[in-house]
C-alpha positions as MATLAB code, in Angstrom:
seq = 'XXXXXXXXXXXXXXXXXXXXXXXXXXXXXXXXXXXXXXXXXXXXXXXXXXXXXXXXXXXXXXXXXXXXXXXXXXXXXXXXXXXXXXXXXXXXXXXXXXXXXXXXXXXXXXXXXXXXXXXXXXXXXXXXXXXXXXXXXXXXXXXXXXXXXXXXXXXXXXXXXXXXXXXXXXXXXXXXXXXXXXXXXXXXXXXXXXXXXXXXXXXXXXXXXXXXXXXXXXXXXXXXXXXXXXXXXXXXXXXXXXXXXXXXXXXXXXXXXXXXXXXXX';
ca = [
      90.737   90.199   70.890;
      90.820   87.119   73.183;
      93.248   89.365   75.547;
      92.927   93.096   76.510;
      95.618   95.357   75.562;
      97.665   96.613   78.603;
      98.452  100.401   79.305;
     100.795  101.294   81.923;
     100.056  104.803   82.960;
     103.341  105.965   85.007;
     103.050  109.189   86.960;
     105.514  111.086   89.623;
     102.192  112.741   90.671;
      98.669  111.713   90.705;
      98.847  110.668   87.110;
      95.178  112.289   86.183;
      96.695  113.584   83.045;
      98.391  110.607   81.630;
      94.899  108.570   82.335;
      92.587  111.387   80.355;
      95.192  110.963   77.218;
      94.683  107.064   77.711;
      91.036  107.736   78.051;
      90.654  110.127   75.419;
      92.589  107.819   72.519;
      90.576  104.699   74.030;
      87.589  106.257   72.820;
      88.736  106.039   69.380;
      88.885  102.359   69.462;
      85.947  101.243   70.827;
      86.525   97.484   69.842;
      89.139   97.798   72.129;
      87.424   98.530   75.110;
      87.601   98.276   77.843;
      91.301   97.899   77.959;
      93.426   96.907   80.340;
      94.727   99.882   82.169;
      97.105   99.905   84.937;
      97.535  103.290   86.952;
     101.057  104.083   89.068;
     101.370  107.034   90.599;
     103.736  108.333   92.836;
     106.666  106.696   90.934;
     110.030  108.324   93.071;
     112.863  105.890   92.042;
     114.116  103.931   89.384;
     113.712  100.745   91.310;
     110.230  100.955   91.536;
     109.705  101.989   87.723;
     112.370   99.643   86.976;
     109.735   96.863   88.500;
     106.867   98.207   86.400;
     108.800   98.139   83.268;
     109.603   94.533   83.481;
     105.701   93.470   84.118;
     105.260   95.787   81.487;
     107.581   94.030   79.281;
     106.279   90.948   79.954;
     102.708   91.895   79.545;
     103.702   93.217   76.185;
     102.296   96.056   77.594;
     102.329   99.793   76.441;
     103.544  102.525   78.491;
     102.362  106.221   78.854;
     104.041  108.426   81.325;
     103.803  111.985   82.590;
     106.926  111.347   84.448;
     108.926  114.741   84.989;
     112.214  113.943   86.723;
     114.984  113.591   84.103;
     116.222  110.974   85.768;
     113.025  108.798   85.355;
     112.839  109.991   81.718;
     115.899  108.827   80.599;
     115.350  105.460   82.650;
     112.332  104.694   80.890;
     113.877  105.830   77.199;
     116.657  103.910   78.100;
     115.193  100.579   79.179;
     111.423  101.005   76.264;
     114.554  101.336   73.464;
     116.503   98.372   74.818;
     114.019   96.038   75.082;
     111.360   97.707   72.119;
     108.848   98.059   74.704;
     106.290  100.576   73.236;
     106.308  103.701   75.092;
     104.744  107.449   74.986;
     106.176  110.246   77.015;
     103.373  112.566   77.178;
     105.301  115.589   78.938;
     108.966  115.459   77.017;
     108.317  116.765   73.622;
     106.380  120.043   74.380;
     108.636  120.387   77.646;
     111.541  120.823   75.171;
     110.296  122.839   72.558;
     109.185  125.365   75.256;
     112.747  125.230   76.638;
     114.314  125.593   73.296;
     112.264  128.611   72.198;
     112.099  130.663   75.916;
     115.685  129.203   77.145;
     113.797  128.419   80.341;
     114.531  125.520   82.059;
     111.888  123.344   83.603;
     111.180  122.935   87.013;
     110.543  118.754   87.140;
     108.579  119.587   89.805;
     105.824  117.094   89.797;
     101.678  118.387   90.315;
     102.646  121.354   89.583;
     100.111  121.607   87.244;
      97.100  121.255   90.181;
      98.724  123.627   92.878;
      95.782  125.993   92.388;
      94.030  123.772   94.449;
      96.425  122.043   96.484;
      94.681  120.695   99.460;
      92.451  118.803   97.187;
      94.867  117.119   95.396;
      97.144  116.385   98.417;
      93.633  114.363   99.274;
      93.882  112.652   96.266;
      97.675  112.150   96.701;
      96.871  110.569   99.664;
      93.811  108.252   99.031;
      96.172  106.826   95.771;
      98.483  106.260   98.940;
      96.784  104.309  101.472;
      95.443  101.939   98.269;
      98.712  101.454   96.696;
     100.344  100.824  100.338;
      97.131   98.854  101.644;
      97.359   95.645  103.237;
     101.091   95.207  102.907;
     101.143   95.227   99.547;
     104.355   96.906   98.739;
     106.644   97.670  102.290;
     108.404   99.850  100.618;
     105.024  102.558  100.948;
     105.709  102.452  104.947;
     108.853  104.688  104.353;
     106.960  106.869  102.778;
     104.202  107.470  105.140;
     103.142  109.347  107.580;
     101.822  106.935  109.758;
     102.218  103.082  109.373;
      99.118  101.153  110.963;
      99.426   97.610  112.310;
      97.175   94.888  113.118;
      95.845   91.012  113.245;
      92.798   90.950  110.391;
      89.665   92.510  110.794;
      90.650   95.377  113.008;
      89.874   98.269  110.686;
      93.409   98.880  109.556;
      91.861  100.045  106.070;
      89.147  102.118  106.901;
      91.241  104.233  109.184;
      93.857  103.993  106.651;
      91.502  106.104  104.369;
      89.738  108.030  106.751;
      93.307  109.508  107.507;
      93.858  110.028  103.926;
      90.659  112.362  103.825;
      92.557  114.421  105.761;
      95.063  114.758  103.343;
      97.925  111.943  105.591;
      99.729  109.277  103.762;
      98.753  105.960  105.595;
     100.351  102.218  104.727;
      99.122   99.153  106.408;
     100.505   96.133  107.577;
      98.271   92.794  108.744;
      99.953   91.129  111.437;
     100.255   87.095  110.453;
     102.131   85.052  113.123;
     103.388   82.627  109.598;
     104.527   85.564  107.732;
     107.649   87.020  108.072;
     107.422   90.872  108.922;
     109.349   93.137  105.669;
     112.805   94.542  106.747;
     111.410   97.848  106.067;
     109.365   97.634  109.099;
     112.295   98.176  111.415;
     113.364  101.397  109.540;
     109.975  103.037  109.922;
     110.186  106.070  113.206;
     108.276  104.512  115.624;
     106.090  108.018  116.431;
     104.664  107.146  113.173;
     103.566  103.488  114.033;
     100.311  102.875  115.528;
      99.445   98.877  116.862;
      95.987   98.368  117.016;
      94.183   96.077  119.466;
      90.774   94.612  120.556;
      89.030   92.171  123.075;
      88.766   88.653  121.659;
      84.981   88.394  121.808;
      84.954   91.528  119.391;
      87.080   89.695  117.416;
      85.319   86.553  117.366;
      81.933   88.237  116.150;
      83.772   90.820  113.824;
      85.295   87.319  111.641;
      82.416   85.396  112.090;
      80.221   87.839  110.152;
      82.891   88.101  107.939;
      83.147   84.371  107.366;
      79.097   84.719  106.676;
      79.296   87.342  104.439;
      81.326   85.528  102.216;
      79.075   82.105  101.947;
      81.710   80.501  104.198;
      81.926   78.292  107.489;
      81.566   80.490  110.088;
      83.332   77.816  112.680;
      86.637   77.863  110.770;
      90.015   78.060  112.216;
      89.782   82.035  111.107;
      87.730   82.813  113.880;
      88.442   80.087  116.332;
      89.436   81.495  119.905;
      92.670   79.552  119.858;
      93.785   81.219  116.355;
      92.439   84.590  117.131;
      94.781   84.435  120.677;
      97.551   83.466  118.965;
      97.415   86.408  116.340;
      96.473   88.760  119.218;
      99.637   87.471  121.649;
     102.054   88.033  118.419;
     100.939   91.507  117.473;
     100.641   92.368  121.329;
     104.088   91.382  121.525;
     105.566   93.060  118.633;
     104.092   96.055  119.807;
     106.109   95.921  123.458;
     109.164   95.252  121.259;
     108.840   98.130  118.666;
     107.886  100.255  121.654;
     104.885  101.922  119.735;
     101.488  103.357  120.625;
      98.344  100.836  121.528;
      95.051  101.893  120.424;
      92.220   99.496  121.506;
      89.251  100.014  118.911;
      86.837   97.906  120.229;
      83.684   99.806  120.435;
      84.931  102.723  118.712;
      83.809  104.299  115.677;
      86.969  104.990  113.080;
      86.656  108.972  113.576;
      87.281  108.279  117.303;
      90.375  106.189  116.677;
      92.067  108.778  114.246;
      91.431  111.228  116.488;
      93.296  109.771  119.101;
      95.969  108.967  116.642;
      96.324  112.642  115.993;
      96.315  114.127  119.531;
      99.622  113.292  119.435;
];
Protein backbone atom coordinates (compact mmCIF):
# COMPACT_ATOMS: atom_id res chain seq x y z
CA UNK A 1 0.00 0.00 0.00
CA UNK A 2 1.66 3.30 -1.06
CA UNK A 3 -0.62 4.99 1.84
CA UNK A 4 -1.38 3.69 5.41
CA UNK A 5 -4.85 3.02 6.29
CA UNK A 6 -6.26 5.55 8.87
CA UNK A 7 -8.10 4.52 12.18
CA UNK A 8 -9.76 7.04 14.18
CA UNK A 9 -10.05 5.73 17.66
CA UNK A 10 -12.80 8.11 19.42
CA UNK A 11 -13.13 7.82 23.17
CA UNK A 12 -15.24 9.93 25.97
CA UNK A 13 -12.57 8.43 28.31
CA UNK A 14 -9.05 7.43 27.95
CA UNK A 15 -9.86 5.35 24.94
CA UNK A 16 -7.43 2.25 26.10
CA UNK A 17 -10.12 -0.09 25.05
CA UNK A 18 -10.99 1.10 21.64
CA UNK A 19 -6.95 1.12 20.88
CA UNK A 20 -6.45 -2.78 22.20
CA UNK A 21 -9.51 -3.77 19.66
CA UNK A 22 -7.54 -1.67 16.94
CA UNK A 23 -4.43 -3.34 18.11
CA UNK A 24 -5.68 -6.67 18.46
CA UNK A 25 -7.41 -6.83 14.66
CA UNK A 26 -4.09 -5.02 13.35
CA UNK A 27 -2.32 -8.01 14.21
CA UNK A 28 -4.24 -9.96 11.83
CA UNK A 29 -3.05 -7.99 8.96
CA UNK A 30 0.35 -7.69 9.26
CA UNK A 31 0.89 -6.28 5.63
CA UNK A 32 -0.91 -3.59 6.94
CA UNK A 33 1.21 -2.48 9.52
CA UNK A 34 1.91 -0.24 10.94
CA UNK A 35 -1.22 1.65 10.26
CA UNK A 36 -2.09 4.85 10.66
CA UNK A 37 -3.78 5.29 13.95
CA UNK A 38 -5.12 8.38 15.35
CA UNK A 39 -6.13 8.37 19.18
CA UNK A 40 -8.95 11.09 20.65
CA UNK A 41 -9.84 10.88 23.87
CA UNK A 42 -11.77 12.93 25.95
CA UNK A 43 -14.35 13.62 23.16
CA UNK A 44 -17.32 15.86 25.33
CA UNK A 45 -19.27 17.55 22.44
CA UNK A 46 -20.45 17.10 19.14
CA UNK A 47 -18.42 19.96 17.84
CA UNK A 48 -15.33 18.51 18.56
CA UNK A 49 -16.30 14.91 17.15
CA UNK A 50 -18.06 16.70 14.52
CA UNK A 51 -14.30 18.08 13.56
CA UNK A 52 -12.81 14.59 13.71
CA UNK A 53 -15.40 13.13 11.53
CA UNK A 54 -14.78 15.45 8.72
CA UNK A 55 -10.75 14.76 8.74
CA UNK A 56 -11.92 11.44 9.03
CA UNK A 57 -13.99 11.68 6.04
CA UNK A 58 -11.55 13.17 4.17
CA UNK A 59 -8.82 10.83 5.10
CA UNK A 60 -11.13 8.09 4.00
CA UNK A 61 -10.47 7.10 7.26
CA UNK A 62 -12.15 4.38 9.51
CA UNK A 63 -13.62 5.06 12.75
CA UNK A 64 -13.77 2.96 16.03
CA UNK A 65 -15.34 4.43 19.06
CA UNK A 66 -16.03 3.48 22.66
CA UNK A 67 -18.06 6.55 22.89
CA UNK A 68 -20.89 6.12 25.65
CA UNK A 69 -23.05 9.25 25.67
CA UNK A 70 -26.13 8.68 23.48
CA UNK A 71 -25.84 11.78 22.27
CA UNK A 72 -22.34 11.17 20.69
CA UNK A 73 -23.63 7.77 19.46
CA UNK A 74 -26.26 8.86 17.50
CA UNK A 75 -24.00 11.84 16.14
CA UNK A 76 -21.54 9.60 14.85
CA UNK A 77 -24.36 6.95 13.33
CA UNK A 78 -25.91 9.80 12.02
CA UNK A 79 -23.12 11.64 10.22
CA UNK A 80 -20.74 7.60 9.26
CA UNK A 81 -24.44 6.71 7.45
CA UNK A 82 -24.75 10.06 5.70
CA UNK A 83 -21.63 10.35 4.31
CA UNK A 84 -20.69 6.14 4.17
CA UNK A 85 -17.84 6.80 6.31
CA UNK A 86 -16.87 3.32 7.72
CA UNK A 87 -17.46 3.14 11.30
CA UNK A 88 -17.42 0.50 14.38
CA UNK A 89 -19.11 1.23 17.64
CA UNK A 90 -17.38 -1.04 19.91
CA UNK A 91 -19.67 -0.40 23.12
CA UNK A 92 -23.44 -0.17 21.41
CA UNK A 93 -24.28 -3.65 20.48
CA UNK A 94 -23.50 -5.57 23.76
CA UNK A 95 -24.70 -2.32 25.72
CA UNK A 96 -28.15 -3.12 24.22
CA UNK A 97 -28.49 -6.63 24.39
CA UNK A 98 -27.63 -6.37 28.14
CA UNK A 99 -30.37 -3.72 28.44
CA UNK A 100 -32.84 -5.71 26.52
CA UNK A 101 -32.39 -8.94 28.49
CA UNK A 102 -31.91 -7.27 32.37
CA UNK A 103 -34.24 -4.06 31.52
CA UNK A 104 -31.38 -2.10 33.06
CA UNK A 105 -30.52 0.96 31.72
CA UNK A 106 -26.96 2.05 31.25
CA UNK A 107 -25.22 4.50 33.07
CA UNK A 108 -23.14 6.41 29.92
CA UNK A 109 -20.93 7.13 32.42
CA UNK A 110 -17.59 7.17 30.78
CA UNK A 111 -14.20 5.10 32.62
CA UNK A 112 -16.32 3.48 34.40
CA UNK A 113 -14.81 0.51 33.50
CA UNK A 114 -11.17 1.56 35.35
CA UNK A 115 -12.69 3.09 38.65
CA UNK A 116 -11.04 0.25 40.58
CA UNK A 117 -8.11 2.14 40.28
CA UNK A 118 -9.06 5.57 39.85
CA UNK A 119 -6.19 7.71 40.79
CA UNK A 120 -4.18 5.99 38.20
CA UNK A 121 -6.24 6.56 35.50
CA UNK A 122 -7.16 10.17 36.47
CA UNK A 123 -3.07 10.30 35.81
CA UNK A 124 -3.54 9.02 32.62
CA UNK A 125 -6.62 11.25 32.03
CA UNK A 126 -4.51 13.91 32.66
CA UNK A 127 -1.14 13.27 30.82
CA UNK A 128 -3.67 12.58 27.45
CA UNK A 129 -4.63 16.24 28.63
CA UNK A 130 -1.71 18.37 28.82
CA UNK A 131 -0.58 16.58 25.18
CA UNK A 132 -3.77 17.08 23.46
CA UNK A 133 -3.97 20.83 24.96
CA UNK A 134 -0.04 21.39 24.58
CA UNK A 135 1.34 24.29 22.98
CA UNK A 136 -1.93 25.89 21.98
CA UNK A 137 -2.93 23.40 19.97
CA UNK A 138 -6.62 23.35 20.42
CA UNK A 139 -7.92 26.62 22.88
CA UNK A 140 -10.73 25.04 23.38
CA UNK A 141 -8.58 22.45 26.13
CA UNK A 142 -8.02 25.79 28.37
CA UNK A 143 -11.78 25.59 29.39
CA UNK A 144 -11.31 22.50 30.40
CA UNK A 145 -8.40 22.75 32.63
CA UNK A 146 -7.42 23.17 35.71
CA UNK A 147 -4.78 25.43 35.27
CA UNK A 148 -3.88 27.25 31.95
CA UNK A 149 0.02 28.06 31.76
CA UNK A 150 1.37 30.98 29.74
CA UNK A 151 4.57 31.97 28.35
CA UNK A 152 7.16 33.43 25.53
CA UNK A 153 9.09 30.00 24.13
CA UNK A 154 11.45 28.15 25.99
CA UNK A 155 10.19 28.79 29.46
CA UNK A 156 9.20 25.27 30.44
CA UNK A 157 5.51 25.66 29.81
CA UNK A 158 5.49 21.80 28.82
CA UNK A 159 7.41 20.19 31.29
CA UNK A 160 5.45 21.74 34.08
CA UNK A 161 2.48 21.11 32.04
CA UNK A 162 3.19 17.32 32.62
CA UNK A 163 4.76 17.36 35.79
CA UNK A 164 1.27 18.74 36.98
CA UNK A 165 -0.42 16.05 35.17
CA UNK A 166 1.58 13.40 37.33
CA UNK A 167 -0.29 14.64 39.89
CA UNK A 168 -3.33 13.76 38.40
CA UNK A 169 -4.25 18.10 37.19
CA UNK A 170 -5.44 18.86 33.76
CA UNK A 171 -2.88 21.47 32.37
CA UNK A 172 -3.23 23.41 28.70
CA UNK A 173 -0.57 25.66 27.44
CA UNK A 174 -0.41 28.66 25.60
CA UNK A 175 3.09 30.23 23.93
CA UNK A 176 2.95 33.81 24.04
CA UNK A 177 3.82 35.24 20.23
CA UNK A 178 3.63 39.08 20.00
CA UNK A 179 2.36 38.21 15.81
CA UNK A 180 -0.22 35.84 16.86
CA UNK A 181 -3.42 36.73 17.84
CA UNK A 182 -4.34 35.32 21.42
CA UNK A 183 -7.78 32.60 21.01
CA UNK A 184 -11.05 34.20 22.35
CA UNK A 185 -11.16 31.43 24.72
CA UNK A 186 -8.41 32.90 26.62
CA UNK A 187 -10.55 35.64 28.09
CA UNK A 188 -13.18 33.09 29.38
CA UNK A 189 -10.62 31.07 31.31
CA UNK A 190 -10.95 32.09 35.65
CA UNK A 191 -8.01 33.84 36.11
CA UNK A 192 -7.07 31.73 39.63
CA UNK A 193 -6.42 29.11 37.15
CA UNK A 194 -3.90 31.11 34.92
CA UNK A 195 -0.36 31.12 35.73
CA UNK A 196 2.20 33.74 33.48
CA UNK A 197 5.51 32.61 33.59
CA UNK A 198 8.62 34.80 33.48
CA UNK A 199 12.48 34.86 33.39
CA UNK A 200 15.62 37.21 33.19
CA UNK A 201 16.69 37.81 29.60
CA UNK A 202 20.20 36.40 29.94
CA UNK A 203 18.43 33.00 30.96
CA UNK A 204 16.62 33.38 28.07
CA UNK A 205 19.29 34.15 25.77
CA UNK A 206 21.37 30.92 26.78
CA UNK A 207 18.16 28.69 27.19
CA UNK A 208 17.42 29.49 22.93
CA UNK A 209 20.79 29.53 22.03
CA UNK A 210 21.34 25.90 23.06
CA UNK A 211 18.24 25.28 21.61
CA UNK A 212 19.16 26.84 18.29
CA UNK A 213 22.46 24.38 18.64
CA UNK A 214 20.72 21.48 19.34
CA UNK A 215 18.92 21.62 16.32
CA UNK A 216 22.06 22.16 13.73
CA UNK A 217 20.91 25.79 13.50
CA UNK A 218 22.43 29.46 13.71
CA UNK A 219 22.71 30.13 17.06
CA UNK A 220 22.82 34.18 16.30
CA UNK A 221 19.31 34.17 14.78
CA UNK A 222 16.64 36.63 15.40
CA UNK A 223 15.13 33.70 17.90
CA UNK A 224 17.47 34.48 20.43
CA UNK A 225 18.50 37.99 19.67
CA UNK A 226 18.13 40.39 22.81
CA UNK A 227 15.91 42.74 20.86
CA UNK A 228 13.34 39.77 19.93
CA UNK A 229 13.57 38.07 23.22
CA UNK A 230 12.54 41.82 24.95
CA UNK A 231 9.93 42.24 22.82
CA UNK A 232 8.27 38.74 23.57
CA UNK A 233 9.09 39.29 27.28
CA UNK A 234 7.41 43.14 27.34
CA UNK A 235 4.14 41.50 25.55
CA UNK A 236 3.64 38.56 27.85
CA UNK A 237 4.70 40.87 30.89
CA UNK A 238 2.03 43.02 29.81
CA UNK A 239 -0.70 40.66 29.22
CA UNK A 240 -0.11 39.39 32.47
CA UNK A 241 -0.83 43.06 34.32
CA UNK A 242 -3.94 43.09 32.09
CA UNK A 243 -5.40 39.57 32.84
CA UNK A 244 -4.45 40.31 36.43
CA UNK A 245 -2.91 36.73 36.96
CA UNK A 246 -0.14 35.19 39.04
CA UNK A 247 3.81 35.76 37.97
CA UNK A 248 6.06 32.97 38.54
CA UNK A 249 9.74 33.75 37.64
CA UNK A 250 11.47 30.25 36.85
CA UNK A 251 14.74 31.25 36.27
CA UNK A 252 16.94 29.07 38.27
CA UNK A 253 14.31 26.86 39.39
CA UNK A 254 13.89 23.31 38.94
CA UNK A 255 10.09 22.41 37.54
CA UNK A 256 9.11 20.64 41.02
CA UNK A 257 9.85 24.04 42.64
CA UNK A 258 7.65 25.97 40.24
CA UNK A 259 4.54 23.60 40.61
CA UNK A 260 4.88 23.76 43.97
CA UNK A 261 4.47 27.26 44.17
CA UNK A 262 1.67 26.99 41.73
CA UNK A 263 -0.12 24.82 44.20
CA UNK A 264 0.36 26.70 47.50
CA UNK A 265 -2.32 28.50 46.38
Amino acid sequence: MSKKQAIYVISDSVGETAQKVVAAVSAQFPELNPMDIRRYPFIEDTEMLGDILQEALKEKGIVVHTLVSRDLVNFVESFCRRTSLSYVDVMSPLTTILQGITGIAPQEQPGTLHQLDQDYFDRVAAIEFAVKYDDGKDPRGMLRADYVILGVSRTSKTPLSMYLANKNLKVANLPLIPEVPLPKELMEVDKEKMIGLTTSLESLRSIRKSRLKALGLKEDSSYSSDERILEEMAYAEALYQRLGIRIIHVEKRAIEETAALILEN
